[in-house]
Structure formats: C-alpha cells, structure tokens
Amino acid sequence: MTSTAITGIGELVSCDGTGADRLGRRQDAAVVATDGVISWIGPTLAAPAADRRVDLEGRTVLPGFVDSHSHLIFAGDRSAEFEARMTGTPYDGGGIATTVDATRAADDETLRALLAGRMAELRAQGTTTVEIKSGYGLSIDDETRALRLAREVSPETTFLGAHVVPPEWRDRRGDYVDLVAGEMLAAAAPYARWVDVFCEPGSPYAFDGDEARTVLEAGRAAGLELRVHGNQLGPGPGVQLAVELGAASVDHCTHLSDADVDALAAAADSTVATLLPGVEFCTRSPYPDAARLLAAGVSLALATDCNPGTCYSSSMPFVIALAVREMGLTPAQALYAATAGSARSLRRSDIGRIVVGGRADLAVIDAPSHLHLAYRPGVPLASALEVQPALAPDPGRSAEVGPAGHRIR
Ligand SMILES: [Zn+2]
C-alpha cells in the first residue's frame, strides 16, 4: 500500500456538499490517497502520516473533470473548414467524410499516438476521465479498431457507428442502419460500454427517430448502455427517445420544446442533459437554454464534444468559462455540472466528487479558489494531480515536491 497526503489545500471543493451550491467547500484542508483511493479528508493540521506528502501551498483542489462526450480517436486536419466558417467563405471540404477517410487510412500506431497526445492534453487541463466515441470508421473493421484503441486509454468507450450515414451508403441508408444494428454492433460491442446515435430528423446524413430507436434497442440487447446526440440542429425526437429508453444522457439539447424539458425533468434521476457549449462557440450558433433546464429541475452535465469538425477543444476549464459567460450558469453550477453532473451522466459514483472511498482523481487549480476557472478564461491554471507514484520511490531523494511541483514522483 502506498499513501500520499496532499496538504496545504487553500480551498478543497468536494462537489459532495449539502449546501445550496452542492460544492462542499472547505479551507486549509488535506486529503490522503491510498493506492489511488481517497482514504481521509480533514484539516491540514490533522493530516495523518503518509508515505509521501505534497504541500499545495494554498492552491485549490477539485474532483478531476469528467469529460463525458468526446470524439478523440481520429486522424486528419479540418482547420481549413474552420477558417472558411469563420470567414464566411463557401467551402465543401467533405466534413465528417474527410475525417473518416483520414482515420481509415491511418495505421494503428498513428492513431494510438494521436490519441495519446490528446489524452495528455486533457490531463494537462485537469480532466481525469474521458468518454471516447467511435464514429469515424463507419465500417465493421474500422469502428471495431477505433474502440479497441480507445479502450486502451479509457473504460468509457461508446459505439457510434450511427454517427453519419457514410457516402457509400447514402442510397441504401436502411441497409446501413441494419449493418450498424447487426454485424457492426456485434463486432464492436466487446470493446464498448455505451451505444450512441446522432438523431436529427430531416438530415441526409443523420438518423431519424425510428432509425435511432433501431440502433439503440439493438445496442441495449447487446448489453450496452445508451447515450443519444439529440436536438442539436433543430427540434426532434432525440430527447423523448432518450428518456423513453432510459438513456444515461442526451447530449446537445439546444432545441427543446416544453414537453422535452418536462420529460427531462421527470427523468432527472436517470437521464442527464449534457450541454456542449464549445460547439456553439466554434460554430457561432445559439447556446442551449441552461437556465430553463435548471429551473425545471433537469440534471445537467457539461462536456467538450472534442472533435475535429465542430469543436476541436479538449478544455473543460474553457467549457466552464463558456457555461458561465454565455449560458448564465453560476460558477458553482458550471463546476458541479463538469464534475459530479458529468459523472452521473456516465453512471459513475466513484468519480466527480472527493469522498472517502472514491477514486483519488483530482485536479489542482493554481489559484486560491475555484472561481478563477471562469474568472481567468484561457489561462492554464488547471491540471490533473498525479497522486500515484509513476516510479518506485528513490530512497535517496525526498518525496516532497517544491512549490512549483504538483507532481509527486
Ligand atoms: Zn458529439
């Protein structure tokens, strides 16, 4: 057993509080982690002995961010598409199909290296859990490969063969839905925890309510749990379908009817509405009405949707700043949605909160309070706290770290 005492925490935010903001803040705190699990929380002065100690000298500690919606496994570059969108220039670079071509053409080692780089980028910004979707393979072998590689870095993998109807199937979309719900699902399911579908009626490349239901019900029969991309581009059946089928999360939720909001509120114990404001920011689109959802009692999560087309940002602090500035959430509401709320959308109780018995997945903010996440947008204050020693301890060296070192090695 290896224990680490993290002391000198200026503000500890557990996201497990009983107050109105649920943040559970305390000052001058310490946390002890034993073999990656939190074993003690209390005042710094009462911290028990441990194998290693790190003094954070007044910094803030939060649960590591939970990014419950990402498309991290892909190859290729679509920055020209972004430039065209921002400059109002007509552009048809192929959209998702461009990424599908590049991803299919990349070998395993290339995809692994790209994914590793993105995972390091996430951790450097305080994210300790990330959900990763397939959806740029769109063939049996390519979807299965994407999930197999994603599974190497995260247990939260999602089969998204129903991301778009690939060009070669446009004239036979019913056959593509049968493939996704049949042979492709059977091959992918061993590497996935979740199944997801891009449900937007009226789109030539997305899936309508009946098609989405076919895929989701087949996924459930194969033992996967459900997530839905719904109501992003316009009104549609995504939210109602997600609630009816007991999906853990319905994501985007930009265009909602009153009945959709009522359904989400009634299902608040089982279905979370995950908002992805980075997408609206990067596509200059109207944001979802977060205040309306909170007022109705809907369970909210925040995630990045990190993907090469509509939001190539892996930054949860950026998402929190957007949620506060652009969607009117309080800093406390945004932080809660990015940690405990997002964990709930993954049906995980061991992450997203700092509690004894929970995973010691922690983020440190180089600032005296959590408010600085939204107050100082774009400033790299957050990082994941490494509480497990990466190497065997060196008896000739102190395990303490200096003021600049967050890492305990
Ligand atoms: Zn997405």
PDB file of C-alpha atoms and ligand atoms in Angstrom, residues 69 71 133 229 252 305, ligand 1:
ATOM      1  CA  HIS A  69     -18.613  13.395 -24.502  1.00  0.00           C
ATOM      2  CA  HIS A  71     -14.677  12.035 -30.306  1.00  0.00           C
ATOM      3  CA  LYS A 133     -16.786   7.650 -29.128  1.00  0.00           C
ATOM      4  CA  HIS A 229     -26.917  13.012 -29.646  1.00  0.00           C
ATOM      5  CA  HIS A 252     -26.589  18.918 -27.028  1.00  0.00           C
ATOM      6  CA  ASP A 305     -17.543  17.252 -27.541  1.00  0.00           C
TER       7      ASP A 305
HETATM    8 ZN    ZN B   1     -20.637  14.573 -30.323  1.00  0.00          ZN
END
